Structures are given as C-alpha cells and as structure tokens.
PDB file of C-alpha atoms in Angstrom:
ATOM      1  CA  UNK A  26     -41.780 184.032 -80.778  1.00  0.00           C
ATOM      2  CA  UNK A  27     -38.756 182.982 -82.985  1.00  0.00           C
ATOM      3  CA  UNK A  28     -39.576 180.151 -85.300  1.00  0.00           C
ATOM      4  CA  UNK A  29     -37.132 178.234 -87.552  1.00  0.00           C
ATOM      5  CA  UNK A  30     -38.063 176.336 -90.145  1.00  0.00           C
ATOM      6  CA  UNK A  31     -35.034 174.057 -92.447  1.00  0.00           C
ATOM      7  CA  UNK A  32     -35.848 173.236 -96.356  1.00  0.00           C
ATOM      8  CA  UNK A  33     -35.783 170.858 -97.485  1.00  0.00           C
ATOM      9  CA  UNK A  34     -36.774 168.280 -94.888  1.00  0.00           C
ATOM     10  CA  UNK A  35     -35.087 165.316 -96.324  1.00  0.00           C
ATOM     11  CA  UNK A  36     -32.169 165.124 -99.163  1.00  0.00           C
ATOM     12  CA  UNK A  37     -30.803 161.779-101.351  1.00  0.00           C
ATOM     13  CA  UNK A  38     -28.002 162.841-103.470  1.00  0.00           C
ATOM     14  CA  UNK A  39     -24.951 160.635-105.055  1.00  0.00           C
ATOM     15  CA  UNK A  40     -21.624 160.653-103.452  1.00  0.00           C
ATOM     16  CA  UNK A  41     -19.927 163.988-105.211  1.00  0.00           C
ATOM     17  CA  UNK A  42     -22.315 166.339-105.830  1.00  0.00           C
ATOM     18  CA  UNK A  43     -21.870 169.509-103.934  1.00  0.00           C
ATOM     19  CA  UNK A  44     -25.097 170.924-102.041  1.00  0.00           C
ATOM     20  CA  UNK A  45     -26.852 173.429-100.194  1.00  0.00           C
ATOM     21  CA  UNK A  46     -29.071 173.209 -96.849  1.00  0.00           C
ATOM     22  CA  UNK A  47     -31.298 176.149 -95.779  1.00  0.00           C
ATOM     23  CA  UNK A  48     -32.875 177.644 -92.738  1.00  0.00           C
ATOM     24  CA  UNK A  49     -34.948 180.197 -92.197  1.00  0.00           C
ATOM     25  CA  UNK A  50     -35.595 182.350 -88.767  1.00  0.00           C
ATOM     26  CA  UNK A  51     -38.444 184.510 -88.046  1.00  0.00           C
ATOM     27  CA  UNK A  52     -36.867 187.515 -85.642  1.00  0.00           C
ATOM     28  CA  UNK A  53     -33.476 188.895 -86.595  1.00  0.00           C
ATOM     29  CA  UNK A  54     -32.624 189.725 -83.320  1.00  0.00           C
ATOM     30  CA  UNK A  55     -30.358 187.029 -82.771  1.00  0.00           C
ATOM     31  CA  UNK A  56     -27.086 186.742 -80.821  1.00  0.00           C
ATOM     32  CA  UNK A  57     -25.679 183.641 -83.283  1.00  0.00           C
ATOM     33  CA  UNK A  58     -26.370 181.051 -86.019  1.00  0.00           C
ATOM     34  CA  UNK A  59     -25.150 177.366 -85.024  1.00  0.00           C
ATOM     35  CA  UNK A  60     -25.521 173.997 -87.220  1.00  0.00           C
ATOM     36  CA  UNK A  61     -25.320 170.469 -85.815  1.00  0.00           C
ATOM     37  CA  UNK A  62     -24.850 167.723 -86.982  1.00  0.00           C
ATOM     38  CA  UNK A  63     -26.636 164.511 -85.893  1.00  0.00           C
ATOM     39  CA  UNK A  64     -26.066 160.781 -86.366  1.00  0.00           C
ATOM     40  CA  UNK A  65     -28.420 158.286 -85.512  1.00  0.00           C
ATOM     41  CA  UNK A  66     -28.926 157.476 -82.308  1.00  0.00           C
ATOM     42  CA  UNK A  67     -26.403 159.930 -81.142  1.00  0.00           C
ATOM     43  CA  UNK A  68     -26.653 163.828 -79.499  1.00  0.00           C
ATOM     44  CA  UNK A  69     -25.590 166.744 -81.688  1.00  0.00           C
ATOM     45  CA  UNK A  70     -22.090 168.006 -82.755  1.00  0.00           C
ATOM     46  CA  UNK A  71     -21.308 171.568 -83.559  1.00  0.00           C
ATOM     47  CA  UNK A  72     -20.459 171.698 -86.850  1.00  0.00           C
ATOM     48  CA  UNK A  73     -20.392 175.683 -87.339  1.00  0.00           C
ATOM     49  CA  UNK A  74     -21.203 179.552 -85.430  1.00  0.00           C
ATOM     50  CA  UNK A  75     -21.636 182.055 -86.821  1.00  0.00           C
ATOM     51  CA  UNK A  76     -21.870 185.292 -84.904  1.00  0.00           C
ATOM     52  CA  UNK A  77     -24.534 187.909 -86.368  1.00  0.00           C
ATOM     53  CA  UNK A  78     -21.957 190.331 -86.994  1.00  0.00           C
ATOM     54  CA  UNK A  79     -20.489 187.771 -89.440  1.00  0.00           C
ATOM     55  CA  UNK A  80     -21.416 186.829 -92.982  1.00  0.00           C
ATOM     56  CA  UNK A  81     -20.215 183.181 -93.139  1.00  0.00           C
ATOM     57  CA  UNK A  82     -17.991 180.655 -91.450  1.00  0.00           C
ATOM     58  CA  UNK A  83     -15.818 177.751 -93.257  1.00  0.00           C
ATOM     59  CA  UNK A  84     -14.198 174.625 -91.618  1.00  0.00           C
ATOM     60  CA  UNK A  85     -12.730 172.018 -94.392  1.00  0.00           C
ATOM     61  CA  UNK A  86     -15.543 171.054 -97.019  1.00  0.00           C
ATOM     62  CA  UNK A  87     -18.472 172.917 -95.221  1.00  0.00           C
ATOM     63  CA  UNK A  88     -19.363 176.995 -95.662  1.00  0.00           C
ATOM     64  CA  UNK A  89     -22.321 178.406 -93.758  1.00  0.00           C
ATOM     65  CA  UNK A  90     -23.596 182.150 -94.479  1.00  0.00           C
ATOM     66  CA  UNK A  91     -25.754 184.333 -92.461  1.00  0.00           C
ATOM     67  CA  UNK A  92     -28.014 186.644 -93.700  1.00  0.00           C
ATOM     68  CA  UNK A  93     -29.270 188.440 -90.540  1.00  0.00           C
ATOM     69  CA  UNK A  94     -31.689 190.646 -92.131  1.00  0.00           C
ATOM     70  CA  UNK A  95     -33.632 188.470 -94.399  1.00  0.00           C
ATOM     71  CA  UNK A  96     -33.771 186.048 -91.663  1.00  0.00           C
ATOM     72  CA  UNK A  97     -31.723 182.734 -93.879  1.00  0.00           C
ATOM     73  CA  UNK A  98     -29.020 180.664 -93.440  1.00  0.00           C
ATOM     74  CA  UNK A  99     -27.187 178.218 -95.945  1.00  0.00           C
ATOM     75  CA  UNK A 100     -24.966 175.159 -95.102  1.00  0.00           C
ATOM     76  CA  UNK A 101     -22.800 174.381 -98.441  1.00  0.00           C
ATOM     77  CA  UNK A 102     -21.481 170.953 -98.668  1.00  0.00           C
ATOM     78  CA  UNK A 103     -18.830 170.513-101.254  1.00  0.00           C
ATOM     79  CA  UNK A 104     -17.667 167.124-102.517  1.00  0.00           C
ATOM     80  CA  UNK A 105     -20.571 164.626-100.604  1.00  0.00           C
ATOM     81  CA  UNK A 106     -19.343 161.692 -99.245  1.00  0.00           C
ATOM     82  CA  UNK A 107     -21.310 158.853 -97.893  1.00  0.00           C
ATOM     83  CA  UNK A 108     -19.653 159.617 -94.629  1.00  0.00           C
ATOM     84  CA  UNK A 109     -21.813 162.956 -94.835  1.00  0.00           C
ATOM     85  CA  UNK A 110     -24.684 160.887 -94.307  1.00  0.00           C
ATOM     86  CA  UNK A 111     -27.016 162.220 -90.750  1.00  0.00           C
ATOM     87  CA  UNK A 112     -29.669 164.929 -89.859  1.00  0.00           C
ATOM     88  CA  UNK A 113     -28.326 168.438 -90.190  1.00  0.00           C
ATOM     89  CA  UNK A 114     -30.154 170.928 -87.685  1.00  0.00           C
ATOM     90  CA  UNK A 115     -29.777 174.582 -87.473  1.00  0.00           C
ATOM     91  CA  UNK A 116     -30.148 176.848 -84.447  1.00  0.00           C
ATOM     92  CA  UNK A 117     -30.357 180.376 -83.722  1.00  0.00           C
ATOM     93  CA  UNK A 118     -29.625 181.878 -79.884  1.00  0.00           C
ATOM     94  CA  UNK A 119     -31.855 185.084 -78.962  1.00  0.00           C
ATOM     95  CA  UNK A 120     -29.713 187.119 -76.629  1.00  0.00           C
ATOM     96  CA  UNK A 121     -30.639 185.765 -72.738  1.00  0.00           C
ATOM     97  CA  UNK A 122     -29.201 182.275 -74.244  1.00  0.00           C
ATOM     98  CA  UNK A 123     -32.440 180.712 -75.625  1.00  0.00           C
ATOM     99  CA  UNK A 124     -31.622 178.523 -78.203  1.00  0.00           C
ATOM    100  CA  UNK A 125     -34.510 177.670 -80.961  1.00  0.00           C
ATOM    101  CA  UNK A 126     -33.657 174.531 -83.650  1.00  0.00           C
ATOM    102  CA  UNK A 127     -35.038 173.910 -86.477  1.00  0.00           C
ATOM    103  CA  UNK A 128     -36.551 170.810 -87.432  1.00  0.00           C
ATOM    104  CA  UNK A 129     -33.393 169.431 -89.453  1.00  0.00           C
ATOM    105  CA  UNK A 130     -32.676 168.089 -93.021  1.00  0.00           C
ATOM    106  CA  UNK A 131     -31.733 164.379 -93.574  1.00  0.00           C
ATOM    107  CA  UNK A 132     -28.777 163.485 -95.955  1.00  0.00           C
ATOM    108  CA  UNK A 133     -28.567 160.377 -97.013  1.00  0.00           C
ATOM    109  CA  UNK A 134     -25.271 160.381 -99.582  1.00  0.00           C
ATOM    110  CA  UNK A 135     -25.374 157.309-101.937  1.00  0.00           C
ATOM    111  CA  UNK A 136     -21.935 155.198-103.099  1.00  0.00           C
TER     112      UNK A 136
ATOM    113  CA  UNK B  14     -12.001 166.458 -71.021  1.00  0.00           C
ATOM    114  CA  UNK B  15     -15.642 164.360 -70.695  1.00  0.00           C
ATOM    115  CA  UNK B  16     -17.322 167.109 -71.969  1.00  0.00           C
ATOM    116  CA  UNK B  17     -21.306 166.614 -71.275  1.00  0.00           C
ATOM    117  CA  UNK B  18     -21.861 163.227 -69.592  1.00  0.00           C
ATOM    118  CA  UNK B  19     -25.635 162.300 -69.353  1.00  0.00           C
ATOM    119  CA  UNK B  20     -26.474 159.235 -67.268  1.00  0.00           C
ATOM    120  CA  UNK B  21     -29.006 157.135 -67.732  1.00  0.00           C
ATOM    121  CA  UNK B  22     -28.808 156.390 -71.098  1.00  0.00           C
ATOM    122  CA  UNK B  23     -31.970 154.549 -71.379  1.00  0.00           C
ATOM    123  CA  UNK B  24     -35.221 154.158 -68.638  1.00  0.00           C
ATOM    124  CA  UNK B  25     -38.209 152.769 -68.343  1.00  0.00           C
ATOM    125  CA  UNK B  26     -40.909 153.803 -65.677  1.00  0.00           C
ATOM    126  CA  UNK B  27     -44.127 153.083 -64.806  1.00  0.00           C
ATOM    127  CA  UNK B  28     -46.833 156.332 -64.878  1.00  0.00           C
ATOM    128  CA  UNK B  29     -46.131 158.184 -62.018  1.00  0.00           C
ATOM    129  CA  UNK B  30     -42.603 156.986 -61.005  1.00  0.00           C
ATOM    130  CA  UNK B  31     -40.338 159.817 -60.777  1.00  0.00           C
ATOM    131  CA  UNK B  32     -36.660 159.634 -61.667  1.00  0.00           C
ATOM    132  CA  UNK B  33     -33.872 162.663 -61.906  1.00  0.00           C
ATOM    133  CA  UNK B  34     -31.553 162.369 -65.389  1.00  0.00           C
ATOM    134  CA  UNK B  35     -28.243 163.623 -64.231  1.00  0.00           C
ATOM    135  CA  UNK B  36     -26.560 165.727 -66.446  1.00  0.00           C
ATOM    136  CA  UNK B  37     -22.765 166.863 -65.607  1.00  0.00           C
ATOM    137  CA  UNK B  38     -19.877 168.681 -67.690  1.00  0.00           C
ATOM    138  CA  UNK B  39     -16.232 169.856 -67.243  1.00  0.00           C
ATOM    139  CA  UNK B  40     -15.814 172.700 -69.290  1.00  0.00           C
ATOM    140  CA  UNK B  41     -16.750 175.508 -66.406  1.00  0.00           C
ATOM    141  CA  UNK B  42     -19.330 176.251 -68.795  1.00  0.00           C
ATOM    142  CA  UNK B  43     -21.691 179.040 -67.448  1.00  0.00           C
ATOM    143  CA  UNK B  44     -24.865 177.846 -69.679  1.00  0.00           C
ATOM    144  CA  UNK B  45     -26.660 174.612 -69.275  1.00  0.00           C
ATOM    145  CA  UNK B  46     -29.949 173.517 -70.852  1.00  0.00           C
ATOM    146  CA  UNK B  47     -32.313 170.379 -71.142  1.00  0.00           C
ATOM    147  CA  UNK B  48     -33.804 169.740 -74.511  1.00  0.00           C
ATOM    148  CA  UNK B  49     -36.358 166.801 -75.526  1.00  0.00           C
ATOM    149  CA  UNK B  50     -36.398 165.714 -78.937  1.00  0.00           C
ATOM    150  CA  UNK B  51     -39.568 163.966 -80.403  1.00  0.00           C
ATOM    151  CA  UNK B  52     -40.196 162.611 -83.958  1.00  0.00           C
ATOM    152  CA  UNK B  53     -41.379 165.607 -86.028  1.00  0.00           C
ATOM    153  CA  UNK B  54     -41.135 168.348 -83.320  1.00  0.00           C
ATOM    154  CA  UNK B  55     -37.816 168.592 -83.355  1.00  0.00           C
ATOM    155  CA  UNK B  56     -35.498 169.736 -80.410  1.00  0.00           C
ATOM    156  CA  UNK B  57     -37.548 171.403 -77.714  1.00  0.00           C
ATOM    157  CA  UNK B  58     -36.338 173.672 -74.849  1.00  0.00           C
ATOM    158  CA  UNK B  59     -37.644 172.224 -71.119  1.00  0.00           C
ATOM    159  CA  UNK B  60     -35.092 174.430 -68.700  1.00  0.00           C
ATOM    160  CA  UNK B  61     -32.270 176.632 -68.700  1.00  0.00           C
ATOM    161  CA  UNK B  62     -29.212 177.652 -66.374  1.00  0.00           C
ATOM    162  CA  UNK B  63     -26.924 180.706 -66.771  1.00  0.00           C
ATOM    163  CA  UNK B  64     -25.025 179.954 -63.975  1.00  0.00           C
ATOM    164  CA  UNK B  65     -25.470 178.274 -60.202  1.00  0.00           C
ATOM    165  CA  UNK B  66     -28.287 179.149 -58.578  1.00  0.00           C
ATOM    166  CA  UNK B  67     -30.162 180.804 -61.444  1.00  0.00           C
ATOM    167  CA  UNK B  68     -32.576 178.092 -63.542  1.00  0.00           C
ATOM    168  CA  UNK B  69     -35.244 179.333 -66.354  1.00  0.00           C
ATOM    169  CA  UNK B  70     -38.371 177.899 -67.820  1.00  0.00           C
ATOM    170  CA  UNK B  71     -38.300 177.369 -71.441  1.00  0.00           C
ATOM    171  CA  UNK B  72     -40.788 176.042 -74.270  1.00  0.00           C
ATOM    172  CA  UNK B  73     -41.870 173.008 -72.362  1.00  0.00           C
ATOM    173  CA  UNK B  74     -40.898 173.005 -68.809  1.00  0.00           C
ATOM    174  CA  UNK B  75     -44.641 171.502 -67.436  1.00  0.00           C
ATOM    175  CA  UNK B  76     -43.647 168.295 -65.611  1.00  0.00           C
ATOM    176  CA  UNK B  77     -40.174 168.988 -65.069  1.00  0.00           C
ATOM    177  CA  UNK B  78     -38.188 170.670 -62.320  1.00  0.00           C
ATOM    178  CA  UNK B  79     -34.452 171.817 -62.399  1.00  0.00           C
ATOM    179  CA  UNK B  80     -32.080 172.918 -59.862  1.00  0.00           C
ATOM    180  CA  UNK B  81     -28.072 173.986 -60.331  1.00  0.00           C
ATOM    181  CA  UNK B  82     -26.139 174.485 -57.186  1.00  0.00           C
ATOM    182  CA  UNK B  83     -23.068 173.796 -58.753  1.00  0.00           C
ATOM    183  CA  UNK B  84     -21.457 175.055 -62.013  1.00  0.00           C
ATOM    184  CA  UNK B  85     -20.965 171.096 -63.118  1.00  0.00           C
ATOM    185  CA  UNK B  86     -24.116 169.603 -62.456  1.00  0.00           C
ATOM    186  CA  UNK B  87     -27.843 170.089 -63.752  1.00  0.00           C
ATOM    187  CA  UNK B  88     -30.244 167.490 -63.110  1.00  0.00           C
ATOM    188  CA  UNK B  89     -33.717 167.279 -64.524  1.00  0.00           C
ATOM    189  CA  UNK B  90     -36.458 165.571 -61.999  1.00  0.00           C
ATOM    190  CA  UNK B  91     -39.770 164.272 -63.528  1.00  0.00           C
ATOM    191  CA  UNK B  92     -41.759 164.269 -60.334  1.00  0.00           C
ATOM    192  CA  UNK B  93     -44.812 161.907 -61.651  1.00  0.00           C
ATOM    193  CA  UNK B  94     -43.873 160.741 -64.670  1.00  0.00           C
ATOM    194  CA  UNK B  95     -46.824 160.567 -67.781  1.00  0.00           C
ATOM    195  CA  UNK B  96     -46.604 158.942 -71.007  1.00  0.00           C
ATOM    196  CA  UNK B  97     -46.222 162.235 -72.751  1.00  0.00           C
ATOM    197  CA  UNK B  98     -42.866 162.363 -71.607  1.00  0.00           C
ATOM    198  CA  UNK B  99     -41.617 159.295 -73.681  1.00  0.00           C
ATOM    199  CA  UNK B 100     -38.546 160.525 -75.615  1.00  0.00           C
ATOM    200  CA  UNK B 101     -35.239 160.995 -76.000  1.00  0.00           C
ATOM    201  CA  UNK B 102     -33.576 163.826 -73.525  1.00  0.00           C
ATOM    202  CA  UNK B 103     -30.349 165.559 -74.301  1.00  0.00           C
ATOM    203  CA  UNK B 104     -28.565 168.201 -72.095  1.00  0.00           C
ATOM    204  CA  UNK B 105     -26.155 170.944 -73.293  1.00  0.00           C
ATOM    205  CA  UNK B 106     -23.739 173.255 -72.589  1.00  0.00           C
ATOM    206  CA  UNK B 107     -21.424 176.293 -73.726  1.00  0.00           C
ATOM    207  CA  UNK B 108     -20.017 179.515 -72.623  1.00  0.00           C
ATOM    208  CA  UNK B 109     -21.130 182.496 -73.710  1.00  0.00           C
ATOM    209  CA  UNK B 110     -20.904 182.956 -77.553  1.00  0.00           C
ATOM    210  CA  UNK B 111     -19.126 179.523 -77.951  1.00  0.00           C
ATOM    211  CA  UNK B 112     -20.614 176.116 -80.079  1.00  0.00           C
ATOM    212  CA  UNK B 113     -23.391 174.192 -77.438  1.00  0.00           C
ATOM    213  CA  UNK B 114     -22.064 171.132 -76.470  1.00  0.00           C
ATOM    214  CA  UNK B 115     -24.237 168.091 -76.130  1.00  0.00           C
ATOM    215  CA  UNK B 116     -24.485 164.790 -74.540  1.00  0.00           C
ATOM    216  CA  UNK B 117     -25.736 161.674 -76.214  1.00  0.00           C
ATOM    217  CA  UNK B 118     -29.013 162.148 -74.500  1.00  0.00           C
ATOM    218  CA  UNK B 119     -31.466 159.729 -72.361  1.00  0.00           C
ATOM    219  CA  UNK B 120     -33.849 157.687 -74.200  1.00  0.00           C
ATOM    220  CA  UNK B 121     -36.883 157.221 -71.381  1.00  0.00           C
ATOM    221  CA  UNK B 122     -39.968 154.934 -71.971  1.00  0.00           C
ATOM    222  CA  UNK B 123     -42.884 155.615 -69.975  1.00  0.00           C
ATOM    223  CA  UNK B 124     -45.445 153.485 -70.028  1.00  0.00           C
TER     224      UNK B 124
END
C-alpha cells in the first residue's frame, strides 16, 4: 500500500528566506508527483506535476524534483513572501489513477 | 470555464438523514474522485470514476455510494448518515496525466 509521509509537518520562517519542503513515498511505481497548495478554508490548487520520467518541474519562484527511485520529493521556495503563507500537500498517482496525499506542511511566512 | 463546482457548501443532518453532495465539472475530464479531509488524516480517497459508467472503491468508501452516468456529473450519496462522517468533502478532477482539479469542498456536520 503506498504511503506518503511530508517533513516537516509545520514551518515559521521570515519573509525572504528561501526553503525546502519534502515528501517521501513508499512504492516507486508511480505514474506522477503533484503538489497543492491549500489556503484555509479553501480546496487545493495545483501548484506543480511532475511526470516520473522527469527530474524536476519549475513555474516562477517554486522548483520541485523527483527522485523516483529513492522514493522523495522536494518543493523549493525561493524568496518567501507572506503571501506564501497555506498548507502545502504532496501527492503521488499509482497507475489506475489512485491518488495518495500526504499529510501536508504548514507555512506560515512572517513580515 | 467553472471548472469543479461542488454544491452544498456547508450541511447539517441529523444521524441517519441521507443527502447526495453534487459534484459537476466542464473540462470533459475523464477522471473524477471524492476525497474527505479530516484534521490529522489528511486527504482520504472515498470513490473513483474513470469515465461514465465505471465508479471504484477507494480507501474509505464504507457509507458512501457513487454513480456517473454522465462525463460532467459525480454525486456522492450518504445513505444513513453517522457522526463519523463529519468533515469537510472535496471532489476532483483531471484528464489523464494532467494537474487534479478541485472544488472548494462541502463542509457537513452530522450530529
């Protein structure tokens, strides 16, 4: 059964600093890497896929990276801004279109 | 485009009401999906489609019952409802390979 677990669970960092998010899958078997983002109170945007042939996948301050075979992902955020702020959540799809999520890491970006 | 529109966005019922959250989208996506998301459990399958006429179990589909006889539309009935099934619902959608798209979700009291 694929698991995914996201470290760390929560984050507080001051508005600048650049950072890193990661999540971990259990079975490498998987069709594609997605991360979400998700604001309170709100459902979940698609922030970045990244197909298992790929190695990473960038879209203006964000980079994600795949590592298929040791089973990790990383979400690099570059230049925080408050604006950042919400619960990042990763999610792998198994091949038949099952989608597994991890549990997600808060950001809270401070002024 | 509306992209995933979930209606209600909030219920209350009384044990063993029954209700059906409607869940549409106009994006001739092939794939929909029902997720329920519950303070530190994270984002939890209930059912999938792959297409009209073809619905799938997933992690936690006791309690719930799915049908899709169009591409659009994929409501999920709770037949009796239980206080177990207090949280907030979100449905999805993509095409094969593509970002899941979700909608802001259901937030549903039972009590």
């Amino acid at each position: 059964k694929q698991e995914v677990t996201q470290i760390p669970a929560a984050l507080s960092v001051p508005e600048g600093e650049n950072l890193v998010l990661n999540c971990s899958f259990t079975d490498s078997a998987i069709y594609n890497l997605q991360w979400f983002r998700q604001d309170p109170g709100k459902g979940l945007t698609s922030l970045l896929l990244i197909q298992s042939s790929q190695r990473e996948q960038t879209s203006g301050r964000l980079n994600a990276s795949l590592d298929k075979s040791s089973g990790r992902s990383t979400l690099y955020i570059a230049a925080s801004q408050p604006g950042d702020s919400a619960t990042y959540l990763c999610a792998v799809e198994n091949y038949g279109q099952n989608f597994v999520f991890g549990p997600g890491t808060r950001l809270s970006v401070l002024p | 485009n509306a992209g995933v529109t979930q209606t209600p966005k909030f219920q209350v019922l009384k044990t063993g009401q029954s209700m059906t959250l409607q869940c549409a989208q106009d994006m001739n996506h092939e794939y929909m999906s029902w997720y329920r998301q519950d303070p530190g459990m994270g984002l939890r399958l209930i059912h999938y489609s792959v297409g009209a006429g073809i619905t799938d179990q997933g992690e936690v589909p006791n309690g719930y019952n799915v049908s899709r006889s169009t591409t659009e539309d994929f409501p999920l009935r709770l037949l009796s409802a239980a206080p177990s099934q207090t949280s907030v619902y979100f449905c999805a959608s993509s095409r094969g390979g593509s970002p899941l798209h979700f909608g802001n979700g259901t937030r549903l009291t039972v009590t």
